[in-house]
Every structure is written in structure tokens, then in C-alpha cells.
């Protein structure tokens, strides 16, 4: 019972951290890197991923093996929650590791609880814990390795050597940046070991063996395959100011603040400086250890970033434990001093000192979980569902973003491809690829948008706009979707009716399932019979009720010149069928029965063309509308 009472706080912290990490775990769709891991790490054989994927993806073999084993255990990659759960497990280990690490370094149990609390609430750790990549697991393994290294420094038993070796090998083979931590840990242990020459040499030999194993894996898997010739990094180039403006704020509070992050960095740097000063007064040896463990990996990452664009805080997650320890020791030191003048419980004083961090962390978590302006990834899941319900095997989907998340969520019958394929693809190459595809598909969907900064952005849509008719335009949760078809419409069908002697109705396609933008889409196929003296307009009207009524029943409409003025009834080519596209706004429609009618009129006089039965419009479709939700496509 006493043991349970003693361990109850850390158990609560573990549950708190675990709960935050599984909260809304599948709310955000997989982002591109996550989907890449699912498709090419987890859903293929380990032999394939190591031989075909790893040479172009700079991650160690254990990461590929771990994710493949996880998918085998799950029985597939269909559940986003289950995929991300491995990151939750790996990062939750860091809570226990920080408790043990801080307690061993300071010899204070309250230090362990504070450090565990910070890790449990840390927005950046939680962000990565809800990400199907190896970063969160690596961060947890690195914290465990750091704790076992300090434990080894104290105990030096055979068991401790084995535990540390296993943890360090695992961390280094989960992410290559752990090698930078090995260098920092070697310096810190050499400093702390003092005159224990034999121990230091043995420890350094182990560190060298671990580092050489990771480096050897990189050489065998990545470097020998012209990796450096094709990979220049895909993140930010080195910028020394970034250590203060991005790295320290992000690694201390997360990056869910958006533009606010740039505004708070001076305050963050000042707080960090005062915390370091407090650690110095508390223990110069702890100060030296934590400065080495924080800044040596950061500086080495900066050196690596001089030749590759990899200057990003996610590659420095192994420095978070040292930063947390700085905050922990400084807050305890401040609380110890305050207790001499303020008669409050020591734990309350510690929380008061930590309150600025707790406030920022809480704000970051609120923004991450609930902020509409902060999105982890585009709505690939919604786009995939929309396209899968719209396309058929005679269509083609062109994805502009080259994002693996699209492939993960898309399950339609139409073939799909990425174009542009890379940032340097020329306009001539893109146009040639599109021209080669022309005529092979009934319609072409162009979805999402190119990567930011690509010089060839907009070239695909420009070619489409010049050569094909846009037959559908909408946005799915911010992701653009355009559908294109040939300008010339099929004209093998017999005319349904004629509007005077000017034009005949050949057929139509009505989509009773509203577009995400809130419109009902109608395609009407017309056949010019003769030219007119005035430029005619066509209309598509939506009436409430299934029986003929008055204009009072008109609920939505779209009037237009032929093909949005591309054609003119005074000069159009007789006998050449064409398609008109109508958008009928449906956002304000209530559930009920509706009918769609079309016709033609003279916009100057308002006089409508008559149909054979004496009317001035023809009813195309009567349907029941349930509101803005999916419905079946109706066509004739």
C-alpha cells in the first residue's frame, strides 16, 4: 500500500500524458510523411522497404523494421488510430524516463515529478506522438538512453552496461540524429567521470561502437546509392538566428502558436538564460552537463545543415530532456529561495514558478487540438471520399501536390497520377505529358495544389484551361478540385426536344449529390440547329415541388450564355454539339421535393423560346433533396 501511495503521482502523470496523446488521435488525417510511412514502410515487405525505399529515405533500418512489424501486428494500415498508437507508446515512455532521469541527476523526487509533468504536457512531444513517424518513438528512446547513461555512471554493473547499450543502439537505429546525442553524452560522461579513466575509456569505446553501427547502416543503405546526389534535404537551410527564434521556443513549448512563435522568442530566450543561470548557482557540474547535452547536438545539426537543408527542430528532439531538466532545476531553485520569504507549500511555489510554461503549453495544446487556423494536414480523407464517389474507371485523376496522403485515402476506380512530378519539371515536359494523355479518358480531375515554392505551379491548370472545358469546380475542405472534358460533346443521341428552330436538347447529366461548395451540378448537351439574330441565353431553374407551379416556387437558378460566352448563338457552328455546365446554389435549400427545368430566352426582351408542346421550358429531373449530404448521381 505504501509503495502504491509513493508511486501514485507518477502513475497519474503517466495516465495524463497517455490520455493527451490518445485524445483525438485520428481526428486529423495522415499528413504526407505519415502516409509515406504507412504505404512504403509498413505496407510492403521489409526486404522491399530496405532495398527500394530506404536508399532515398534517410532513416535507419530499425525504423523500417519496427513499423513493418507494427503493421503486421495490426493486420494492415487501414486504421489511423492504430497506426499512430505506436508513437503514443514510444513517447509515453519518455514520461517515466524523465522522472527517473531528473531524480537521478538531482537526487530529488520532486524534480522527477516536475520533469515528468513537463514531458507529459509538452505540446511538441504530443504533436509527434500523434504522428505516424519514428520521431516520437526516437524521442522516448533517447530519453531512456540518457537516463540509463546516468545510471551507468553511478552503478557500473554489468546489467547497467547491457541496458544502456540496448537503449542507445535502439535510439541510434531509430533515427540517425541520435549519433549527435552520442557525441554529447560522451563529452558529458567524460566530464562527470573525472579520474575514472578505465570507465571513461570503456564508455567511449561503447559509444564509438554504437555510432559506427549507425554510420555503417547509413553508408550501406543510403550513401552507396547516390543518396547525396539526389537528397539535399527538404526542410530549412542553416540560419544561426534560428537557434533562438525557432529551436529553443519550439523545443520548450511546441510550434502550435503560428506567427506568435516569432513574437515570443525574445521572452523565451530570456527565460532560458535565467533558468541556466539558476542551474549554474545550483550546481556548476549540472550546468555543464545540461549545456553540453543541449547545445552540442544543436551545433552539430547546424554543421550538417550547411550542406543539407535539415535545420529543423524535429531533428533535435533528443535535446528536449536537457531543456526540461534546465526548467526543472531552475524552478526548484527559485521555489527554494521563495520559500524563505513566502509561507506557501513548496509544491505550490514550484507550480507558481512554472506557471508561465504551463500557460504557454496549455495555449499550445488548445491551439493544436481545437484551433481552426492550425491544421496538421489538409483534409486528404475528405478529398479521397469525394473523389471515390464521383470518378469511374474512364476518368483520370491528376494530383498536383505529389503527396502520399492522397494515395492513402483515395480508393476510386479512376487511374491517378502526380503532375508535376518534381519542382524542376519544365513547362514543355508537363505539356507533353498532358498532350499524350488527351483523348485517353472521358474526364480528367485535377486536385489539390502544387508544393509551395515550385516554379512550375499552375502549369497543369493553365494547359487544361487552354485545351479542355472545365465541367466542375469546387473545393473540398480547402483542397481545390477541377474536372475537365473535351469541348466537343457527344452527339450520337437523338434530340429530346427543340427550342424553336434554334437549338435542340440532346441529353443531360444531373448530380443530385451537392458539391462541397454547396451547389447542384448539371451538365446539359445542346445541338445548334440554326443561327439567331440576337445572342440567346440558356437557363437552368430549380423549383420546389414536383408539379408545375409559378415563379414563386423558384428556389435556385443559373442563367448563362453558351459555354460562358465562348459560343454565341449568332455565330455558333450548326450541328456541332456542346456541353453547358450549370451550378445551382443549394446551401439554403430545405429538404423536400424539387424539379429542374431548362430553356432559352432573349436576354434583351426576356422572351423565351417555345418547345414543341407549346411550353417555354422542359423539365429534366424531379428528385427528393435531403440537404447537403451525399446522394446518388442521376443522369439521362
XYZ file of C-alpha atoms in Angstrom:
636
model
C 0.000 0.000 0.000
C 2.823 2.428 0.874
C 4.514 1.632 -2.450
C 1.307 2.425 -4.343
C 0.914 5.700 -2.440
C 4.526 6.584 -3.172
C 4.201 5.888 -6.880
C 0.700 7.280 -7.276
C 1.828 10.728 -8.572
C 3.959 9.288 -11.365
C 1.158 6.869 -12.269
C -1.193 9.854 -12.569
C 1.322 11.677 -14.757
C 1.682 8.633 -16.995
C -2.095 8.434 -17.357
C -2.313 12.185 -18.012
C 0.367 12.080 -20.695
C -1.096 8.953 -22.258
C -4.585 10.480 -22.269
C -3.397 13.647 -24.019
C -1.580 11.561 -26.614
C -4.592 9.412 -27.499
C -7.040 12.331 -27.360
C -8.453 12.868 -30.867
C -5.689 10.623 -32.146
C -7.356 10.091 -35.509
C -9.088 13.476 -35.758
C -6.542 14.814 -38.239
C -5.945 12.825 -41.426
C -2.493 11.443 -42.102
C -0.122 14.039 -43.441
C 2.183 13.231 -46.341
C 5.135 11.824 -44.391
C 2.820 9.700 -42.276
C 1.115 8.292 -45.339
C 4.517 7.581 -46.864
C 5.427 5.590 -43.740
C 2.149 3.688 -43.932
C 2.418 2.889 -47.634
C 6.150 2.329 -48.046
C 7.420 1.362 -44.602
C 4.515 -0.640 -43.257
C 2.521 -1.967 -46.198
C 5.424 -3.526 -48.115
C 7.860 -6.251 -47.167
C 10.870 -5.285 -45.081
C 13.118 -6.511 -47.882
C 11.455 -4.124 -50.316
C 11.485 -1.127 -47.963
C 15.172 -1.581 -47.109
C 16.240 -2.170 -50.708
C 13.962 0.286 -52.557
C 12.668 2.888 -50.085
C 15.454 3.320 -47.537
C 18.054 4.353 -50.155
C 16.020 7.506 -50.857
C 14.585 7.986 -47.349
C 17.220 8.869 -44.702
C 16.092 6.683 -41.815
C 17.814 3.762 -40.063
C 16.830 0.121 -40.564
C 15.228 -0.300 -37.135
C 12.623 2.342 -38.016
C 11.575 0.393 -41.117
C 11.565 -2.906 -39.218
C 9.574 -1.511 -36.284
C 6.895 0.000 -38.486
C 6.629 -3.104 -40.634
C 6.239 -5.338 -37.563
C 3.610 -2.954 -36.187
C 1.557 -3.168 -39.368
C 1.796 -6.961 -39.350
C 0.545 -6.987 -35.760
C -2.335 -4.681 -36.716
C -3.166 -6.724 -39.791
C -2.962 -3.753 -42.146
C -2.768 0.021 -42.367
C -6.453 0.933 -42.524
C -6.825 2.388 -39.022
C -5.206 5.777 -38.459
C -5.713 5.407 -34.703
C -3.929 2.065 -34.611
C -1.061 3.273 -36.771
C -0.377 6.321 -34.616
C -0.720 4.349 -31.399
C 2.860 3.082 -31.717
C 4.066 6.683 -31.485
C 1.911 7.142 -28.383
C 3.528 4.120 -26.743
C 7.076 5.139 -27.604
C 6.698 8.719 -26.457
C 4.838 7.867 -23.242
C 7.993 6.004 -22.211
C 9.610 9.426 -22.040
C 7.410 10.412 -19.087
C 8.817 7.598 -16.950
C 12.307 8.228 -18.330
C 12.199 11.912 -17.368
C 11.052 11.037 -13.867
C 13.968 8.655 -13.410
C 16.433 10.959 -15.165
C 15.649 14.087 -13.147
C 15.525 12.139 -9.915
C 18.942 10.578 -10.566
C 20.557 13.833 -11.655
C 19.264 15.942 -8.744
C 18.661 13.241 -6.069
C 15.234 14.801 -5.539
C 11.923 13.050 -6.085
C 10.067 16.307 -6.661
C 12.446 17.043 -9.534
C 11.448 13.772 -11.144
C 7.746 14.629 -10.870
C 8.242 18.102 -12.347
C 10.261 16.769 -15.280
C 7.670 14.053 -15.904
C 4.876 16.648 -15.770
C 6.592 18.840 -18.353
C 7.132 15.910 -20.719
C 3.539 14.748 -20.221
C 2.186 18.192 -21.187
C 4.828 19.104 -23.758
C 2.956 20.249 -26.924
C 5.797 19.337 -29.296
C 6.087 15.830 -27.867
C 2.319 15.389 -28.075
C 2.277 16.614 -31.694
C 4.828 13.979 -32.666
C 3.106 11.367 -30.502
C 0.112 11.746 -32.806
C 2.232 11.309 -35.912
C 2.963 8.017 -37.675
C 6.684 8.617 -37.964
C 9.672 7.489 -35.945
C 10.367 10.851 -34.260
C 8.175 10.368 -31.179
C 9.450 6.845 -30.537
C 13.032 8.045 -31.031
C 12.466 10.906 -28.568
C 11.225 8.460 -25.920
C 14.060 6.007 -26.584
C 16.623 8.827 -26.434
C 15.313 9.947 -23.036
C 15.510 6.355 -21.771
C 19.071 6.101 -23.094
C 20.062 9.318 -21.339
C 18.669 8.070 -18.026
C 20.400 4.708 -18.334
C 23.654 6.512 -19.181
C 23.500 8.480 -15.923
C 22.544 5.305 -14.076
C 25.547 3.561 -15.582
C 27.766 6.419 -14.434
C 26.634 5.756 -10.857
C 26.359 1.938 -10.717
C 28.573 0.494 -13.470
C 27.181 -3.032 -13.081
C 27.143 -5.492 -15.965
C 23.357 -5.191 -16.130
C 23.626 -1.420 -16.431
C 26.104 -1.701 -19.286
C 23.762 -4.045 -21.124
C 20.694 -1.884 -20.533
C 22.443 1.258 -21.691
C 23.920 -0.462 -24.736
C 20.494 -1.794 -25.768
C 18.756 1.559 -25.302
C 21.461 3.533 -27.123
C 21.687 1.092 -30.023
C 17.918 1.228 -30.346
C 17.777 5.035 -30.295
C 20.612 5.360 -32.819
C 18.973 2.879 -35.173
C 15.605 4.617 -34.885
C 16.922 7.970 -36.093
C 20.379 8.912 -37.274
C 20.452 12.231 -35.379
C 20.912 10.205 -32.178
C 24.586 9.970 -33.182
C 24.829 13.664 -32.293
C 23.499 12.813 -28.851
C 26.108 10.070 -28.517
C 28.817 12.666 -29.047
C 27.262 14.971 -26.457
C 26.734 12.121 -23.990
C 30.361 11.035 -24.387
C 31.580 14.535 -23.549
C 29.201 14.838 -20.590
C 30.184 11.443 -19.149
C 33.896 12.114 -19.667
C 33.450 15.360 -17.747
C 31.423 13.737 -14.964
C 33.587 10.606 -14.643
C 36.591 12.627 -13.560
C 39.606 10.461 -12.975
C 37.874 7.138 -13.610
C 39.996 6.584 -16.681
C 39.150 2.917 -17.218
C 35.385 3.539 -17.046
C 35.645 6.536 -19.362
C 37.622 4.619 -21.983
C 35.214 1.710 -21.834
C 32.222 4.031 -22.141
C 33.752 5.891 -25.065
C 34.503 2.590 -26.788
C 30.837 1.589 -26.433
C 29.712 4.957 -27.752
C 32.044 4.609 -30.717
C 30.695 1.139 -31.471
C 27.116 2.427 -31.398
C 27.963 5.415 -33.584
C 29.863 3.277 -36.086
C 26.922 0.876 -36.281
C 24.549 3.716 -37.155
C 27.023 5.309 -39.561
C 27.709 1.915 -41.131
C 23.977 1.365 -41.660
C 23.736 4.767 -43.314
C 26.676 4.048 -45.611
C 25.346 0.630 -46.626
C 21.724 1.676 -47.095
C 21.755 5.337 -48.115
C 25.213 6.645 -49.054
C 26.143 3.917 -51.532
C 23.036 4.599 -53.659
C 23.979 8.155 -54.713
C 21.857 9.417 -51.830
C 23.799 12.665 -51.526
C 23.430 13.243 -55.230
C 19.624 13.374 -55.046
C 18.869 14.407 -51.452
C 19.666 17.947 -50.471
C 17.346 17.990 -47.508
C 13.726 19.088 -47.693
C 13.447 21.429 -44.744
C 15.123 24.710 -43.811
C 18.721 25.763 -44.584
C 21.007 26.703 -41.710
C 20.382 30.071 -40.049
C 22.202 30.785 -36.797
C 19.427 33.066 -35.554
C 17.065 30.100 -35.820
C 18.503 28.620 -32.641
C 16.845 31.400 -30.659
C 13.893 32.278 -32.878
C 12.743 28.703 -33.613
C 14.649 25.911 -31.913
C 14.543 26.951 -28.259
C 10.884 28.134 -28.328
C 9.741 25.074 -30.281
C 11.668 22.569 -28.190
C 10.392 24.194 -24.997
C 6.765 24.943 -25.912
C 5.988 23.478 -29.328
C 5.173 25.262 -32.568
C 1.375 25.416 -32.384
C 1.444 29.172 -31.917
C 1.872 30.064 -35.579
C 3.009 33.655 -36.044
C 3.022 34.150 -32.273
C 6.147 31.990 -32.032
C 8.209 34.719 -33.677
C 6.876 37.243 -31.153
C 7.643 35.249 -28.010
C 11.177 34.142 -28.812
C 12.888 37.087 -27.007
C 10.951 36.266 -23.851
C 11.718 32.569 -24.297
C 15.427 33.278 -24.718
C 15.411 35.474 -21.622
C 13.633 32.828 -19.531
C 16.048 30.171 -20.765
C 19.037 32.369 -19.885
C 17.739 32.956 -16.351
C 16.994 29.240 -15.961
C 20.552 28.381 -16.999
C 21.847 30.925 -14.509
C 19.763 29.305 -11.772
C 21.183 25.888 -12.675
C 24.706 27.328 -12.536
C 24.157 28.604 -8.997
C 22.549 25.309 -8.028
C 25.307 23.070 -9.430
C 28.050 24.094 -11.899
C 28.525 20.429 -12.830
C 24.838 20.017 -13.697
C 25.056 23.269 -15.651
C 27.978 21.976 -17.728
C 26.257 18.636 -18.338
C 22.989 20.184 -19.493
C 24.665 22.794 -21.695
C 26.631 20.032 -23.418
C 23.560 17.810 -23.856
C 21.547 20.715 -25.289
C 23.952 22.683 -27.405
C 26.421 20.161 -28.772
C 23.721 18.257 -30.724
C 22.230 21.572 -31.876
C 25.565 22.887 -33.102
C 26.400 19.616 -34.837
C 22.999 19.669 -36.538
C 23.803 23.185 -37.685
C 27.083 21.977 -39.174
C 25.233 19.209 -41.041
C 22.743 21.807 -42.279
C 25.486 23.738 -44.040
C 25.399 21.140 -46.819
C 21.834 19.778 -46.463
C 18.577 21.605 -45.681
C 17.831 19.768 -42.441
C 17.792 22.647 -39.961
C 14.556 21.779 -38.211
C 13.640 21.320 -34.519
C 12.180 17.841 -35.129
C 15.732 16.619 -35.773
C 16.720 17.926 -32.346
C 14.071 16.197 -30.238
C 16.892 14.469 -28.367
C 17.747 17.815 -26.719
C 14.300 18.187 -25.116
C 15.252 16.170 -21.979
C 18.144 18.544 -21.243
C 15.903 21.584 -21.731
C 13.286 20.070 -19.431
C 15.954 19.405 -16.809
C 17.053 23.050 -17.003
C 13.463 24.189 -16.383
C 13.052 21.643 -13.600
C 16.202 22.534 -11.682
C 15.630 26.270 -12.132
C 12.048 26.063 -10.881
C 13.128 24.097 -7.802
C 15.907 26.568 -7.118
C 13.502 29.500 -7.434
C 10.934 27.795 -5.189
C 13.598 27.069 -2.568
C 14.531 30.758 -2.490
C 10.924 31.966 -2.458
C 10.014 29.691 0.434
C 12.371 31.668 2.663
C 10.121 34.712 2.337
C 6.750 33.300 1.246
C 4.997 30.864 3.534
C 3.472 28.515 0.985
C 3.697 24.822 0.309
C 6.842 24.098 -1.706
C 4.933 22.242 -4.434
C 2.577 25.196 -4.856
C 5.545 27.525 -5.168
C 7.094 25.289 -7.825
C 3.848 25.343 -9.832
C 3.712 29.130 -9.486
C 7.232 29.423 -10.855
C 6.322 27.050 -13.683
C 3.010 28.804 -14.381
C 4.308 30.755 -17.441
C 5.422 27.495 -19.053
C 2.169 25.783 -18.079
C 0.179 28.674 -19.562
C 2.096 28.581 -22.843
C 1.900 24.795 -23.025
C -1.830 24.899 -22.362
C -2.295 27.550 -25.041
C -0.290 25.453 -27.489
C -2.356 22.347 -26.764
C -5.610 24.292 -27.073
C -4.496 25.588 -30.458
C -3.319 22.177 -31.592
C -6.460 20.310 -30.621
C -9.102 22.969 -31.304
C -7.642 25.845 -33.293
C -9.274 26.225 -36.701
C -6.256 28.090 -38.080
C -3.830 25.329 -37.120
C -4.141 22.237 -39.241
C -1.796 19.299 -39.042
C -2.594 18.279 -42.593
C -5.042 19.048 -45.399
C -8.305 17.132 -45.462
C -6.998 14.276 -47.617
C -9.601 11.933 -46.166
C -12.494 14.158 -47.278
C -10.940 14.621 -50.706
C -10.481 10.872 -51.065
C -14.115 10.174 -50.155
C -15.408 12.863 -52.512
C -13.388 11.646 -55.491
C -14.082 7.984 -54.809
C -17.819 8.723 -55.031
C -17.502 10.809 -58.225
C -14.996 9.118 -60.516
C -15.260 5.987 -62.625
C -12.756 3.866 -64.486
C -12.971 6.018 -67.620
C -11.677 9.072 -65.728
C -8.194 10.187 -64.714
C -7.168 11.965 -61.506
C -4.115 14.243 -61.624
C -2.778 15.122 -58.198
C -0.780 18.353 -58.183
C 0.729 18.056 -54.706
C 2.688 14.785 -55.132
C 1.554 13.935 -51.608
C 1.443 10.294 -50.449
C -1.538 11.077 -48.224
C -3.701 11.362 -51.325
C -2.765 7.831 -52.394
C -3.532 6.558 -48.877
C -7.094 7.928 -48.839
C -8.067 7.702 -52.494
C -9.928 4.487 -53.372
C -11.713 5.417 -56.579
C -11.892 3.409 -59.797
C -10.132 6.065 -61.882
C -6.406 5.906 -62.503
C -4.382 8.549 -60.676
C -1.032 10.199 -61.274
C 1.068 13.066 -59.927
C 1.987 16.038 -62.119
C 4.270 17.960 -61.906
C 6.403 15.100 -60.679
C 9.054 17.380 -59.185
C 9.823 21.082 -58.709
C 12.204 21.307 -61.667
C 9.925 19.731 -64.273
C 9.709 22.142 -67.215
C 6.607 23.525 -68.870
C 7.431 21.678 -72.099
C 7.695 18.374 -70.223
C 4.398 18.972 -68.430
C 2.583 19.999 -71.601
C 3.944 16.983 -73.473
C 2.754 14.630 -70.713
C -0.731 16.175 -70.796
C -0.944 16.119 -74.564
C -0.053 12.415 -74.560
C -2.930 11.733 -72.171
C -5.507 13.670 -74.166
C -8.285 11.517 -75.573
C -7.496 8.551 -73.351
C -10.015 9.433 -70.651
C -13.592 10.619 -70.507
C -12.877 13.377 -67.983
C -9.817 14.472 -66.009
C -9.919 15.574 -62.372
C -7.164 17.952 -61.264
C -6.947 18.075 -57.483
C -5.117 19.860 -54.639
C -2.330 22.331 -55.390
C 1.404 22.192 -56.029
C 4.005 22.292 -53.283
C 4.754 25.806 -52.057
C 7.606 27.412 -53.922
C 7.505 25.191 -57.004
C 8.361 27.211 -60.097
C 6.016 25.111 -62.264
C 2.942 25.783 -60.127
C -0.157 26.473 -62.213
C 1.146 24.952 -65.440
C -1.157 21.928 -65.379
C -4.280 24.021 -64.838
C -3.123 26.515 -67.463
C -2.867 23.740 -70.066
C -6.230 22.344 -69.030
C -7.882 25.748 -69.308
C -6.491 26.287 -72.802
C -7.340 22.863 -74.199
C -10.322 21.423 -72.302
C -13.632 22.528 -70.873
C -13.892 22.898 -67.116
C -17.009 20.930 -66.227
C -16.800 21.073 -62.456
C -15.143 23.413 -59.985
C -15.303 23.036 -56.209
C -13.221 22.901 -53.057
C -13.138 20.031 -50.591
C -12.230 21.449 -47.183
C -9.835 23.889 -48.825
C -8.444 21.464 -51.409
C -9.319 22.574 -54.968
C -10.971 20.068 -57.316
C -11.406 20.758 -61.015
C -12.878 18.425 -63.627
C -12.202 18.800 -67.345
C -13.610 17.263 -70.538
C -13.307 17.844 -74.265
C -15.176 20.893 -75.562
C -16.964 18.876 -78.205
C -19.777 16.929 -76.619
C -21.047 13.522 -77.798
C -23.874 13.952 -80.291
C -24.947 10.439 -81.170
C -28.141 10.696 -79.117
C -31.475 11.685 -80.662
C -32.805 15.101 -79.718
C -35.128 15.097 -76.706
C -36.834 18.321 -77.806
C -36.263 21.518 -79.739
C -36.378 25.148 -78.625
C -37.821 26.876 -81.633
C -35.681 26.338 -84.684
C -32.508 27.424 -82.871
C -31.302 24.612 -80.637
C -32.102 21.044 -79.616
C -31.666 19.305 -76.303
C -29.635 16.110 -76.699
C -29.383 14.999 -73.069
C -28.149 15.900 -69.641
C -26.407 14.677 -66.508
C -27.730 15.877 -63.175
C -25.768 15.337 -59.954
C -28.223 15.394 -57.063
C -25.359 14.990 -54.605
C -24.346 18.572 -53.770
C -20.775 19.676 -54.235
C -18.834 20.525 -51.063
C -19.192 24.176 -52.058
C -22.981 23.762 -51.793
C -24.151 23.576 -55.412
C -26.009 21.053 -57.511
C -24.201 20.358 -60.755
C -25.961 19.994 -64.093
C -24.468 19.234 -67.495
C -26.733 19.836 -70.496
C -25.867 18.791 -74.041
C -27.141 21.142 -76.768
C -27.156 20.886 -80.558
C -27.288 24.168 -82.541
C -29.910 23.955 -85.326
C -29.661 27.476 -86.746
C -28.099 30.844 -86.018
C -30.134 33.586 -84.410
C -30.390 37.345 -84.828
C -29.784 38.020 -81.119
C -27.408 36.341 -78.672
C -29.528 33.848 -76.724
C -29.120 32.820 -73.125
C -29.990 29.472 -71.565
C -31.264 28.891 -68.066
C -31.439 26.114 -65.517
C -34.095 26.648 -62.850
C -34.730 24.707 -59.662
C -38.326 24.686 -58.462
C -39.780 23.452 -55.204
C -42.411 20.743 -55.642
C -42.766 18.082 -58.288
C -45.811 19.610 -60.040
C -45.691 22.598 -62.362
C -46.018 25.810 -60.407
C -45.402 29.548 -60.564
C -42.237 31.572 -60.377
C -42.873 31.796 -56.635
C -41.613 28.217 -56.413
C -38.246 29.134 -57.975
C -35.517 28.353 -55.442
C -32.283 28.435 -57.430
C -31.091 29.225 -60.930
C -28.123 29.639 -63.263
C -28.543 31.675 -66.449
C -25.681 31.931 -68.935
C -24.610 32.497 -72.494
C -23.427 29.316 -74.252
C -20.263 27.994 -72.612
C -19.864 31.224 -70.640
C -19.654 33.329 -73.829
C -17.192 31.013 -75.580
C -20.033 30.408 -78.080
C -22.583 32.809 -79.488
C -25.918 31.713 -80.933
C -25.465 34.293 -83.714
C -22.343 32.532 -84.989
C -22.187 29.038 -83.463
C -21.433 26.054 -85.693
C -24.647 24.354 -86.737
C -24.713 20.636 -85.991
C -21.765 20.795 -83.551
C -22.965 19.589 -80.118
C -21.656 21.270 -76.994
C -21.965 20.984 -73.234
C -23.078 23.718 -70.856
C -22.301 23.498 -67.156
C -24.773 24.875 -64.612
C -24.268 25.396 -60.877
C -27.476 25.593 -58.856
C -26.790 27.015 -55.367
C -28.278 24.709 -52.755
C -26.966 25.978 -49.439
C -30.337 27.485 -48.465
C -32.492 24.658 -49.761
C -34.617 22.812 -47.253
C -35.233 19.104 -47.537
C -38.064 18.347 -49.905
C -39.102 17.564 -53.487
C -37.663 19.602 -56.349
C -37.562 19.668 -60.129
C -35.037 21.021 -62.604
C -36.080 22.756 -65.817
C -34.074 24.286 -68.671
C -34.837 26.637 -71.533
C -33.636 29.506 -73.737
C -34.554 33.192 -73.968
C -33.666 36.528 -75.454
C -31.980 38.471 -72.612
C -32.970 41.837 -74.131
C -36.720 41.154 -74.269
C -36.988 38.260 -71.826
C -38.993 36.281 -74.385
C -38.417 32.527 -74.129
C -38.102 30.081 -76.990
C -41.027 27.705 -77.286
C -40.769 23.924 -77.207
C -42.812 21.514 -79.324
C -45.618 21.106 -76.769
C -46.180 24.830 -76.568
C -44.302 25.395 -73.322
C -41.228 27.575 -72.799
C -39.116 25.139 -70.716
C -38.600 21.440 -70.325
C -38.442 19.598 -67.033
C -35.352 17.409 -66.802
C -35.475 15.889 -63.358
C -37.733 15.532 -60.351
C -35.957 14.464 -57.186
C -36.084 14.430 -53.419
C -33.429 16.505 -51.709
C -32.281 15.612 -48.199
C -29.946 18.561 -47.660
C -26.199 18.905 -48.008
C -25.238 15.276 -47.844
C -24.199 12.589 -50.297
C -26.814 11.435 -52.792
C -26.746 9.215 -55.804
C -25.993 10.585 -59.239
C -28.953 10.714 -61.611
C -28.382 11.037 -65.308
C -30.295 10.675 -68.543
